[in-house]
């Protein structure tokens, strides 16, 4: 069932977690060049937290989230989405299967982060990684960033648990006041080991480290929510520009 | 076409404006008592900025937004919504028509604000109003708050334009840095005229006045985004509690 008048350009497979899905929609609006409502990107956010935990599935044999994600991608396509964004890094462990099943292009959050590093004037160098245990253990960022010529610095197993996962769990549990300290400690340690930039490679981490506090950390950060939003805006502008030229 | 497994409890008719729609989803997640993703409210946000401007329609003969809103309410119902929230105060000028057409309950943002005043320990008194020209000129808040026993203090016509509308336009135009000063000036003037509390009665205004700066303004504020989110959470908890008792 397609609703021509309601069909939204961008479908967002959110809810992983719900605050990250909503923050993506907010940053998308904030980063879009627009002076009135009607210039913004029509967006449908399926912010559904019932998708089984991605890290648990890959590292501890939990329920497979893929069928849940594919069902929701079908819903977004049925509603008319012409582009899909998934504001969850760990979900990109299933990117190939999702992109194959989708009836429209699906943005890749890790490629969006690589593009954001170049946008920030960091075309090469050592990149410190932060993310969920599954994202880091399964090399999701390492594979892509190394292909783009970067060298990766990964926190130790203990740091992933006590700093990254602790900060992420605090955001998911609505304890933002407990989320900043472990994230900032991890950024500081990665910087001390030579990182030229640090990736907030889980969509909860940008919520743990507010924009206003970032300059004080003394190392460039790339924020996977903002990177994905900027990729969606760039794609939308290319489509609109092509439509104007064809008209 | 109903998708039983994807159907979300809460449908959100957003996009009026898009930053307010996204901020509602974010505050909904932030205010929900939850320790893991799966405890949050499954939400479908239709953040579609193509709905014609509500103030222009009511005050200057612009295109009628009602057919656009009704079409999107049908979409949210078709997708399985069991409750609808509309994070736009001015849109509530059409509340009766929307509620009549919807196939599920529709929260009323002004009633949610009245409930929030009581929640904050303000059961009566003088309430300063801020909102769009249409919301204030057509008495949307005045009717409801006076029925609940409050007295309303409304900015002058010039203040509505130079303070309220200016702040709202800055948010809609992604110039948050220009939005705070006129909003804060209006709050200060309403307080000086005896307001016991001030309503941020347009969903752009909570974005103009960040939570961290509110205590310094010296008067209780009620935030129509947070009030609507708290009403949705309370409704969801009542339904869940009734389901547990029936089981």
Tab-separated table of C-alpha atoms in Angstrom:
chain	number	residue	atom	x	y	z
A	1	UNK	CA	0.000	0.000	0.000
A	2	UNK	CA	1.604	3.231	-1.121
A	3	UNK	CA	0.265	6.602	0.039
A	4	UNK	CA	1.548	8.972	-2.651
A	5	UNK	CA	0.794	12.130	-0.727
A	6	UNK	CA	2.062	10.830	2.611
A	7	UNK	CA	5.109	9.014	1.297
A	8	UNK	CA	8.177	10.309	3.056
A	9	UNK	CA	11.521	10.626	1.339
A	10	UNK	CA	13.514	9.190	4.250
A	11	UNK	CA	12.546	6.106	6.235
A	12	UNK	CA	14.358	5.671	9.540
A	13	UNK	CA	14.698	2.241	11.137
A	14	UNK	CA	15.004	3.505	14.704
A	15	UNK	CA	14.464	2.304	18.231
A	16	UNK	CA	17.966	0.848	18.599
A	17	UNK	CA	17.861	2.634	21.040
A	18	UNK	CA	14.826	4.917	21.016
A	19	UNK	CA	16.717	7.978	22.228
A	20	UNK	CA	19.254	7.538	19.426
A	21	UNK	CA	16.467	7.209	16.832
A	22	UNK	CA	14.836	10.411	18.066
A	23	UNK	CA	18.188	12.207	18.337
A	24	UNK	CA	18.885	11.282	14.715
A	25	UNK	CA	15.582	12.892	13.636
A	26	UNK	CA	16.427	15.983	15.705
A	27	UNK	CA	19.954	16.357	14.321
A	28	UNK	CA	18.620	15.748	10.798
A	29	UNK	CA	16.277	18.729	11.243
A	30	UNK	CA	18.969	20.840	12.931
A	31	UNK	CA	21.597	20.195	10.226
A	32	UNK	CA	19.257	20.685	7.222
A	33	UNK	CA	19.650	24.057	5.496
A	34	UNK	CA	16.063	25.315	5.834
A	35	UNK	CA	14.332	28.561	6.731
A	36	UNK	CA	10.740	27.234	6.984
A	37	UNK	CA	9.138	23.881	7.869
A	38	UNK	CA	8.367	23.005	4.262
A	39	UNK	CA	12.082	22.882	3.243
A	40	UNK	CA	12.884	20.010	5.607
A	41	UNK	CA	13.194	16.352	4.535
A	42	UNK	CA	9.895	14.451	4.904
A	43	UNK	CA	10.817	11.658	7.306
A	44	UNK	CA	9.114	8.597	8.732
A	45	UNK	CA	10.764	7.384	11.945
A	46	UNK	CA	9.800	3.886	13.058
A	47	UNK	CA	11.138	4.205	16.600
A	48	UNK	CA	10.374	0.689	17.721
A	49	UNK	CA	12.420	-0.595	20.645
A	50	UNK	CA	11.131	-4.183	20.367
A	51	UNK	CA	13.994	-5.280	18.085
A	52	UNK	CA	16.124	-7.804	20.021
A	53	UNK	CA	19.483	-6.559	21.278
A	54	UNK	CA	22.103	-6.655	18.527
A	55	UNK	CA	25.186	-7.196	20.707
A	56	UNK	CA	23.551	-10.018	22.658
A	57	UNK	CA	22.584	-11.734	19.420
A	58	UNK	CA	26.087	-11.655	17.960
A	59	UNK	CA	28.148	-12.296	21.096
A	60	UNK	CA	25.896	-14.371	23.375
A	61	UNK	CA	23.486	-16.283	21.166
A	62	UNK	CA	20.472	-14.032	21.805
A	63	UNK	CA	17.440	-13.838	19.521
A	64	UNK	CA	18.275	-12.903	15.926
A	65	UNK	CA	17.241	-9.284	15.252
A	66	UNK	CA	17.447	-9.650	11.449
A	67	UNK	CA	13.854	-10.843	10.806
A	68	UNK	CA	12.576	-7.977	12.991
A	69	UNK	CA	14.683	-5.458	11.080
A	70	UNK	CA	13.680	-6.819	7.655
A	71	UNK	CA	9.993	-6.688	8.552
A	72	UNK	CA	10.354	-3.027	9.534
A	73	UNK	CA	12.324	-2.193	6.389
A	74	UNK	CA	9.416	-3.618	4.385
A	75	UNK	CA	7.059	-1.380	6.340
A	76	UNK	CA	9.194	1.691	5.567
A	77	UNK	CA	9.300	0.744	1.880
A	78	UNK	CA	5.538	0.116	1.763
A	79	UNK	CA	5.094	3.622	3.194
A	80	UNK	CA	7.036	5.057	0.255
A	81	UNK	CA	10.567	5.573	1.618
A	82	UNK	CA	13.068	6.431	-1.116
A	83	UNK	CA	16.080	6.154	1.195
A	84	UNK	CA	16.613	4.305	4.483
A	85	UNK	CA	18.841	5.269	7.407
A	86	UNK	CA	19.551	3.056	10.414
A	87	UNK	CA	20.804	5.070	13.393
A	88	UNK	CA	22.411	2.066	15.101
A	89	UNK	CA	26.006	1.093	14.373
A	90	UNK	CA	25.745	-2.496	15.622
A	91	UNK	CA	22.752	-3.138	13.337
A	92	UNK	CA	25.184	-2.625	10.436
A	93	UNK	CA	26.603	-6.083	11.168
A	94	UNK	CA	23.534	-7.135	9.107
A	95	UNK	CA	23.901	-4.323	6.531
A	96	UNK	CA	24.330	-6.551	3.467
A	97	UNK	CA	21.165	-8.553	4.173
A	98	UNK	CA	19.160	-5.383	4.875
A	99	UNK	CA	20.423	-3.548	1.773
A	100	UNK	CA	19.666	-6.594	-0.380
A	101	UNK	CA	16.089	-6.844	0.918
A	102	UNK	CA	15.311	-3.109	0.781
A	103	UNK	CA	13.546	-1.636	-2.236
A	104	UNK	CA	15.555	1.605	-2.014
A	105	UNK	CA	19.134	2.606	-1.138
A	106	UNK	CA	20.205	2.131	2.481
A	107	UNK	CA	22.835	4.500	3.892
A	108	UNK	CA	25.821	2.818	5.584
A	109	UNK	CA	26.640	4.512	8.886
A	110	UNK	CA	30.330	3.513	8.831
A	111	UNK	CA	30.807	4.918	5.322
A	112	UNK	CA	29.070	8.082	6.562
A	113	UNK	CA	31.604	8.325	9.389
A	114	UNK	CA	34.522	7.880	6.939
A	115	UNK	CA	33.040	10.677	4.811
A	116	UNK	CA	32.677	12.847	7.919
A	117	UNK	CA	36.363	12.344	8.799
A	118	UNK	CA	37.312	13.627	5.314
A	119	UNK	CA	34.813	16.518	5.720
A	120	UNK	CA	36.602	17.440	8.965
A	121	UNK	CA	39.954	17.533	7.142
A	122	UNK	CA	41.229	14.174	8.423
A	123	UNK	CA	41.917	12.162	5.217
A	124	UNK	CA	44.296	9.706	6.942
A	125	UNK	CA	45.824	8.931	10.313
A	126	UNK	CA	45.040	6.973	13.465
A	127	UNK	CA	41.405	6.795	14.492
A	128	UNK	CA	40.337	5.810	18.003
A	129	UNK	CA	37.200	3.681	18.045
A	130	UNK	CA	34.376	3.567	20.558
A	131	UNK	CA	31.296	1.392	20.237
A	132	UNK	CA	29.429	-1.627	21.537
A	133	UNK	CA	31.316	-4.832	22.346
A	134	UNK	CA	29.896	-6.465	19.185
A	135	UNK	CA	30.768	-3.544	16.888
A	136	UNK	CA	34.369	-3.524	18.112
A	137	UNK	CA	34.907	-7.292	18.522
A	138	UNK	CA	33.561	-8.055	15.055
A	139	UNK	CA	35.667	-5.371	13.369
A	140	UNK	CA	32.796	-3.388	11.855
A	141	UNK	CA	34.708	-0.076	11.870
A	142	UNK	CA	38.168	-1.573	11.402
A	143	UNK	CA	37.301	-3.171	8.035
A	144	UNK	CA	35.827	-0.003	6.535
A	145	UNK	CA	38.268	2.537	7.947
A	146	UNK	CA	41.320	0.439	7.013
A	147	UNK	CA	39.956	0.160	3.468
A	148	UNK	CA	39.829	3.983	3.441
A	149	UNK	CA	43.493	4.091	4.531
A	150	UNK	CA	43.052	4.799	8.244
A	151	UNK	CA	44.776	2.965	11.102
A	152	UNK	CA	42.487	2.024	14.008
A	153	UNK	CA	43.132	2.188	17.747
A	154	UNK	CA	40.728	-0.032	19.673
A	155	UNK	CA	40.144	0.108	23.455
A	156	UNK	CA	41.115	-2.990	25.451
A	157	UNK	CA	38.475	-5.587	26.276
A	158	UNK	CA	38.232	-4.184	29.810
A	159	UNK	CA	37.863	-0.611	28.515
A	160	UNK	CA	35.132	-1.628	26.088
A	161	UNK	CA	33.153	-3.024	29.027
A	162	UNK	CA	33.931	-0.501	31.768
A	163	UNK	CA	33.964	2.670	29.618
A	164	UNK	CA	32.129	2.219	26.279
A	165	UNK	CA	29.455	-0.282	27.341
A	166	UNK	CA	28.963	1.473	30.700
A	167	UNK	CA	28.328	4.808	28.987
A	168	UNK	CA	25.976	3.246	26.411
A	169	UNK	CA	23.992	1.430	29.134
A	170	UNK	CA	23.613	4.693	31.075
A	171	UNK	CA	22.086	6.405	27.996
A	172	UNK	CA	19.773	3.464	27.293
A	173	UNK	CA	18.701	3.541	30.956
A	174	UNK	CA	17.977	7.316	30.861
A	175	UNK	CA	20.855	8.062	33.248
A	176	UNK	CA	22.561	10.675	31.060
A	177	UNK	CA	24.309	12.118	34.127
A	178	UNK	CA	26.266	8.836	34.463
A	179	UNK	CA	27.113	8.550	30.762
A	180	UNK	CA	29.643	11.350	30.269
A	181	UNK	CA	32.485	10.374	32.641
A	182	UNK	CA	33.242	6.877	31.226
A	183	UNK	CA	32.943	8.121	27.626
A	184	UNK	CA	35.254	11.085	28.285
A	185	UNK	CA	37.777	8.776	30.010
A	186	UNK	CA	37.843	6.498	26.967
A	187	UNK	CA	38.332	9.466	24.599
A	188	UNK	CA	41.206	10.728	26.762
A	189	UNK	CA	42.919	7.313	26.768
A	190	UNK	CA	42.569	6.906	22.985
A	191	UNK	CA	44.011	10.382	22.474
A	192	UNK	CA	46.953	9.509	24.754
A	193	UNK	CA	47.630	6.465	22.556
A	194	UNK	CA	47.980	8.679	19.511
A	195	UNK	CA	44.479	8.966	18.051
A	196	UNK	CA	44.151	11.845	15.548
A	197	UNK	CA	40.365	11.631	15.947
A	198	UNK	CA	37.891	9.488	17.903
A	199	UNK	CA	34.730	7.908	16.480
A	200	UNK	CA	31.598	7.930	18.651
A	201	UNK	CA	30.720	4.657	16.933
A	202	UNK	CA	27.509	3.813	18.756
A	203	UNK	CA	24.492	6.100	18.401
A	204	UNK	CA	24.113	6.323	22.187
A	205	UNK	CA	27.590	7.884	22.563
A	206	UNK	CA	26.758	11.289	20.983
A	207	UNK	CA	24.080	11.603	23.688
A	208	UNK	CA	26.670	10.790	26.357
A	209	UNK	CA	29.049	13.504	25.122
A	210	UNK	CA	27.070	16.749	24.566
A	211	UNK	CA	28.235	18.985	21.729
A	212	UNK	CA	29.011	21.817	24.156
A	213	UNK	CA	31.580	19.715	26.071
A	214	UNK	CA	33.388	18.330	23.009
A	215	UNK	CA	35.916	21.125	22.374
A	216	UNK	CA	37.324	20.654	25.894
A	217	UNK	CA	38.322	17.056	25.099
A	218	UNK	CA	41.144	18.259	22.829
A	219	UNK	CA	40.763	15.746	19.987
A	220	UNK	CA	38.436	15.853	16.947
A	221	UNK	CA	35.370	13.641	17.361
A	222	UNK	CA	33.209	12.181	14.654
A	223	UNK	CA	29.664	11.547	15.745
A	224	UNK	CA	27.899	8.671	14.009
A	225	UNK	CA	24.453	10.306	14.420
A	226	UNK	CA	25.547	13.578	12.823
A	227	UNK	CA	27.545	11.745	10.133
A	228	UNK	CA	24.487	9.693	9.149
A	229	UNK	CA	22.251	12.795	9.168
A	230	UNK	CA	24.706	14.681	6.937
A	231	UNK	CA	24.822	11.693	4.545
A	232	UNK	CA	21.007	11.698	4.323
A	233	UNK	CA	20.927	15.467	3.688
A	234	UNK	CA	23.615	15.179	0.964
A	235	UNK	CA	21.707	12.339	-0.733
A	236	UNK	CA	18.428	14.288	-0.598
A	237	UNK	CA	20.093	17.378	-2.076
A	238	UNK	CA	21.614	15.331	-4.930
A	239	UNK	CA	18.185	13.873	-5.778
A	240	UNK	CA	16.489	17.285	-5.610
A	241	UNK	CA	19.240	18.860	-7.754
A	242	UNK	CA	18.900	16.105	-10.379
A	243	UNK	CA	15.120	16.609	-10.386
A	244	UNK	CA	15.536	20.359	-10.923
A	245	UNK	CA	17.969	19.787	-13.827
A	246	UNK	CA	15.584	17.281	-15.431
A	247	UNK	CA	12.630	19.670	-15.144
B	1	UNK	CA	-3.229	-2.862	5.783
B	2	UNK	CA	-2.301	-3.512	9.375
B	3	UNK	CA	1.153	-4.831	10.282
B	4	UNK	CA	0.487	-6.590	13.591
B	5	UNK	CA	4.118	-7.105	14.471
B	6	UNK	CA	5.235	-3.620	13.433
B	7	UNK	CA	2.240	-1.749	14.778
B	8	UNK	CA	3.412	0.935	17.153
B	9	UNK	CA	1.474	1.933	20.222
B	10	UNK	CA	1.909	5.677	19.672
B	11	UNK	CA	1.501	7.458	16.348
B	12	UNK	CA	2.926	10.964	16.184
B	13	UNK	CA	1.627	13.483	13.658
B	14	UNK	CA	4.829	15.531	13.479
B	15	UNK	CA	6.599	17.895	11.128
B	16	UNK	CA	4.851	21.017	12.455
B	17	UNK	CA	7.735	21.848	12.711
B	18	UNK	CA	10.131	18.965	12.132
B	19	UNK	CA	12.458	19.906	14.988
B	20	UNK	CA	9.498	19.939	17.384
B	21	UNK	CA	8.331	16.518	16.137
B	22	UNK	CA	11.785	15.046	16.687
B	23	UNK	CA	12.189	16.798	20.048
B	24	UNK	CA	8.887	15.266	21.157
B	25	UNK	CA	10.208	11.766	20.309
B	26	UNK	CA	13.434	12.532	22.174
B	27	UNK	CA	11.709	13.867	25.309
B	28	UNK	CA	9.281	10.916	25.187
B	29	UNK	CA	12.258	8.543	25.359
B	30	UNK	CA	14.034	10.661	27.991
B	31	UNK	CA	10.984	10.902	30.294
B	32	UNK	CA	9.941	7.222	30.026
B	33	UNK	CA	10.895	5.122	33.068
B	34	UNK	CA	13.025	2.479	31.311
B	35	UNK	CA	16.311	0.728	31.893
B	36	UNK	CA	16.645	-1.021	28.512
B	37	UNK	CA	15.474	-0.297	24.945
B	38	UNK	CA	12.648	-2.831	25.087
B	39	UNK	CA	10.808	-0.958	27.898
B	40	UNK	CA	10.251	2.178	25.778
B	41	UNK	CA	6.982	3.014	23.991
B	42	UNK	CA	6.934	1.757	20.372
B	43	UNK	CA	6.432	4.947	18.400
B	44	UNK	CA	5.860	5.860	14.756
B	45	UNK	CA	6.767	9.484	14.024
B	46	UNK	CA	5.476	10.852	10.728
B	47	UNK	CA	7.717	13.915	10.641
B	48	UNK	CA	6.350	15.437	7.469
B	49	UNK	CA	6.901	19.175	7.050
B	50	UNK	CA	4.681	19.453	3.949
B	51	UNK	CA	1.540	20.289	5.969
B	52	UNK	CA	0.547	23.903	5.122
B	53	UNK	CA	1.267	26.500	7.803
B	54	UNK	CA	-1.450	26.508	10.464
B	55	UNK	CA	-1.228	30.171	11.493
B	56	UNK	CA	-1.316	31.383	7.879
B	57	UNK	CA	-4.397	29.263	7.209
B	58	UNK	CA	-6.360	30.634	10.162
B	59	UNK	CA	-5.253	34.274	10.091
B	60	UNK	CA	-4.438	35.015	6.432
B	61	UNK	CA	-6.545	32.682	4.308
B	62	UNK	CA	-3.695	30.247	3.485
B	63	UNK	CA	-4.230	26.665	2.319
B	64	UNK	CA	-6.295	24.567	4.722
B	65	UNK	CA	-4.023	22.107	6.563
B	66	UNK	CA	-6.915	19.911	7.768
B	67	UNK	CA	-7.111	17.534	4.754
B	68	UNK	CA	-3.322	17.032	4.991
B	69	UNK	CA	-3.560	16.274	8.695
B	70	UNK	CA	-6.516	13.895	8.297
B	71	UNK	CA	-4.729	11.960	5.536
B	72	UNK	CA	-1.709	11.501	7.816
B	73	UNK	CA	-3.887	10.475	10.780
B	74	UNK	CA	-5.369	7.753	8.548
B	75	UNK	CA	-1.823	6.618	7.720
B	76	UNK	CA	-0.934	6.416	11.425
B	77	UNK	CA	-4.131	4.457	12.129
B	78	UNK	CA	-3.516	2.098	9.186
B	79	UNK	CA	-0.059	1.451	10.648
B	80	UNK	CA	-1.668	0.304	13.907
B	81	UNK	CA	-1.424	3.345	16.209
B	82	UNK	CA	-3.466	2.937	19.395
B	83	UNK	CA	-2.959	6.543	20.500
B	84	UNK	CA	-2.103	9.702	18.554
B	85	UNK	CA	-0.108	12.725	19.719
B	86	UNK	CA	0.261	15.961	17.741
B	87	UNK	CA	3.281	17.984	18.901
B	88	UNK	CA	1.967	21.268	17.475
B	89	UNK	CA	-0.237	23.557	19.556
B	90	UNK	CA	-1.711	25.518	16.627
B	91	UNK	CA	-2.822	22.281	14.948
B	92	UNK	CA	-5.175	21.831	17.925
B	93	UNK	CA	-7.405	24.526	16.414
B	94	UNK	CA	-8.616	21.535	14.332
B	95	UNK	CA	-8.617	19.076	17.277
B	96	UNK	CA	-12.324	18.202	17.182
B	97	UNK	CA	-12.242	17.292	13.463
B	98	UNK	CA	-9.061	15.235	13.915
B	99	UNK	CA	-10.336	13.403	17.009
B	100	UNK	CA	-13.626	12.619	15.259
B	101	UNK	CA	-11.850	11.164	12.207
B	102	UNK	CA	-9.216	9.177	14.121
B	103	UNK	CA	-9.755	5.511	14.902
B	104	UNK	CA	-8.031	5.797	18.289
B	105	UNK	CA	-7.824	8.371	21.092
B	106	UNK	CA	-5.972	11.613	20.291
B	107	UNK	CA	-4.198	13.399	23.145
B	108	UNK	CA	-5.027	17.119	23.534
B	109	UNK	CA	-1.881	19.179	24.067
B	110	UNK	CA	-3.667	21.994	25.961
B	111	UNK	CA	-5.263	19.513	28.365
B	112	UNK	CA	-1.804	17.982	28.803
B	113	UNK	CA	-0.437	21.432	29.746
B	114	UNK	CA	-3.259	21.962	32.280
B	115	UNK	CA	-2.422	18.565	33.792
B	116	UNK	CA	1.266	19.538	33.899
B	117	UNK	CA	0.443	22.754	35.799
B	118	UNK	CA	-1.352	20.670	38.441
B	119	UNK	CA	1.582	18.195	38.461
B	120	UNK	CA	3.894	21.143	39.202
B	121	UNK	CA	1.733	22.178	42.165
B	122	UNK	CA	-0.023	25.097	40.436
B	123	UNK	CA	-3.757	24.211	40.694
B	124	UNK	CA	-4.937	27.840	40.158
B	125	UNK	CA	-3.598	31.330	39.550
B	126	UNK	CA	-2.499	33.566	36.694
B	127	UNK	CA	-0.843	31.856	33.749
B	128	UNK	CA	1.209	33.763	31.177
B	129	UNK	CA	0.716	32.481	27.649
B	130	UNK	CA	3.187	32.260	24.788
B	131	UNK	CA	2.411	30.786	21.377
B	132	UNK	CA	1.829	31.489	17.712
B	133	UNK	CA	-0.320	34.467	16.660
B	134	UNK	CA	-3.145	32.073	15.708
B	135	UNK	CA	-3.017	30.096	18.971
B	136	UNK	CA	-3.236	33.278	21.038
B	137	UNK	CA	-5.620	35.300	18.823
B	138	UNK	CA	-8.105	32.429	18.591
B	139	UNK	CA	-8.073	31.762	22.335
B	140	UNK	CA	-6.954	28.145	22.171
B	141	UNK	CA	-5.279	28.205	25.608
B	142	UNK	CA	-7.597	30.764	27.162
B	143	UNK	CA	-10.716	28.600	26.686
B	144	UNK	CA	-9.193	25.481	28.220
B	145	UNK	CA	-7.240	27.087	31.061
B	146	UNK	CA	-10.179	29.302	32.114
B	147	UNK	CA	-12.395	26.211	32.189
B	148	UNK	CA	-9.818	24.682	34.583
B	149	UNK	CA	-10.066	27.806	36.786
B	150	UNK	CA	-6.930	29.654	35.693
B	151	UNK	CA	-6.713	33.333	34.721
B	152	UNK	CA	-4.688	34.028	31.555
B	153	UNK	CA	-2.201	36.817	30.843
B	154	UNK	CA	-1.676	37.259	27.096
B	155	UNK	CA	1.171	39.264	25.513
B	156	UNK	CA	0.177	42.349	23.510
B	157	UNK	CA	-0.242	42.074	19.747
B	158	UNK	CA	3.203	43.672	19.270
B	159	UNK	CA	4.818	41.290	21.771
B	160	UNK	CA	3.273	38.262	20.079
B	161	UNK	CA	4.920	39.346	16.817
B	162	UNK	CA	8.256	40.714	18.058
B	163	UNK	CA	8.901	38.187	20.865
B	164	UNK	CA	6.860	34.962	20.445
B	165	UNK	CA	6.695	34.779	16.635
B	166	UNK	CA	10.305	35.963	16.295
B	167	UNK	CA	11.560	33.206	18.592
B	168	UNK	CA	9.441	30.549	16.849
B	169	UNK	CA	10.655	31.654	13.391
B	170	UNK	CA	14.283	31.446	14.583
B	171	UNK	CA	13.760	27.819	15.684
B	172	UNK	CA	11.994	26.902	12.445
B	173	UNK	CA	14.867	28.531	10.522
B	174	UNK	CA	17.532	26.580	12.484
B	175	UNK	CA	18.824	29.780	14.131
B	176	UNK	CA	18.583	28.535	17.726
B	177	UNK	CA	21.122	31.168	18.813
B	178	UNK	CA	18.580	33.892	17.915
B	179	UNK	CA	15.624	32.159	19.571
B	180	UNK	CA	16.429	32.510	23.280
B	181	UNK	CA	16.561	36.291	23.792
B	182	UNK	CA	13.034	37.180	22.533
B	183	UNK	CA	11.502	34.197	24.351
B	184	UNK	CA	13.263	35.073	27.621
B	185	UNK	CA	12.160	38.726	27.281
B	186	UNK	CA	8.530	37.646	26.885
B	187	UNK	CA	8.756	35.347	29.928
B	188	UNK	CA	10.242	38.200	31.986
B	189	UNK	CA	7.450	40.597	30.961
B	190	UNK	CA	4.700	38.067	31.721
B	191	UNK	CA	6.249	37.431	35.134
B	192	UNK	CA	6.375	41.201	35.815
B	193	UNK	CA	2.625	41.365	35.059
B	194	UNK	CA	1.929	38.796	37.767
B	195	UNK	CA	2.158	35.420	36.046
B	196	UNK	CA	2.446	32.515	38.514
B	197	UNK	CA	3.681	30.316	35.641
B	198	UNK	CA	4.319	30.711	31.917
B	199	UNK	CA	3.206	28.257	29.217
B	200	UNK	CA	5.618	27.560	26.350
B	201	UNK	CA	2.509	27.051	24.215
B	202	UNK	CA	4.137	26.405	20.860
B	203	UNK	CA	6.314	23.313	20.395
B	204	UNK	CA	9.154	25.436	18.995
B	205	UNK	CA	9.439	27.427	22.248
B	206	UNK	CA	10.872	24.587	24.416
B	207	UNK	CA	13.718	24.431	21.869
B	208	UNK	CA	14.254	28.197	22.212
B	209	UNK	CA	14.526	27.972	26.021
B	210	UNK	CA	16.888	25.103	26.938
B	211	UNK	CA	16.114	23.217	30.148
B	212	UNK	CA	19.439	24.282	31.690
B	213	UNK	CA	18.582	28.010	31.442
B	214	UNK	CA	15.030	27.743	32.808
B	215	UNK	CA	15.731	27.988	36.564
B	216	UNK	CA	17.404	31.389	36.040
B	217	UNK	CA	14.156	32.871	34.666
B	218	UNK	CA	12.594	32.844	38.153
B	219	UNK	CA	9.089	31.670	37.215
B	220	UNK	CA	7.758	28.111	36.730
B	221	UNK	CA	7.452	27.142	33.063
B	222	UNK	CA	5.266	24.486	31.553
B	223	UNK	CA	6.624	23.050	28.354
B	224	UNK	CA	4.035	21.811	25.862
B	225	UNK	CA	6.419	19.170	24.423
B	226	UNK	CA	7.193	17.663	27.837
B	227	UNK	CA	3.540	17.928	28.926
B	228	UNK	CA	2.392	16.009	25.841
B	229	UNK	CA	5.129	13.380	26.314
B	230	UNK	CA	4.148	12.888	29.972
B	231	UNK	CA	0.485	12.517	28.921
B	232	UNK	CA	1.447	9.819	26.389
B	233	UNK	CA	3.564	7.977	28.989
B	234	UNK	CA	0.729	8.121	31.563
B	235	UNK	CA	-1.784	6.784	29.000
B	236	UNK	CA	0.576	3.955	27.979
B	237	UNK	CA	1.124	2.988	31.620
B	238	UNK	CA	-2.641	2.921	32.295
B	239	UNK	CA	-3.182	0.604	29.296
B	240	UNK	CA	-0.305	-1.669	30.320
B	241	UNK	CA	-1.528	-1.794	33.915
B	242	UNK	CA	-5.078	-2.701	32.790
B	243	UNK	CA	-3.646	-5.434	30.541
B	244	UNK	CA	-1.635	-6.877	33.449
B	245	UNK	CA	-4.714	-6.898	35.717
B	246	UNK	CA	-6.785	-8.610	33.003
B	247	UNK	CA	-4.130	-11.283	32.437
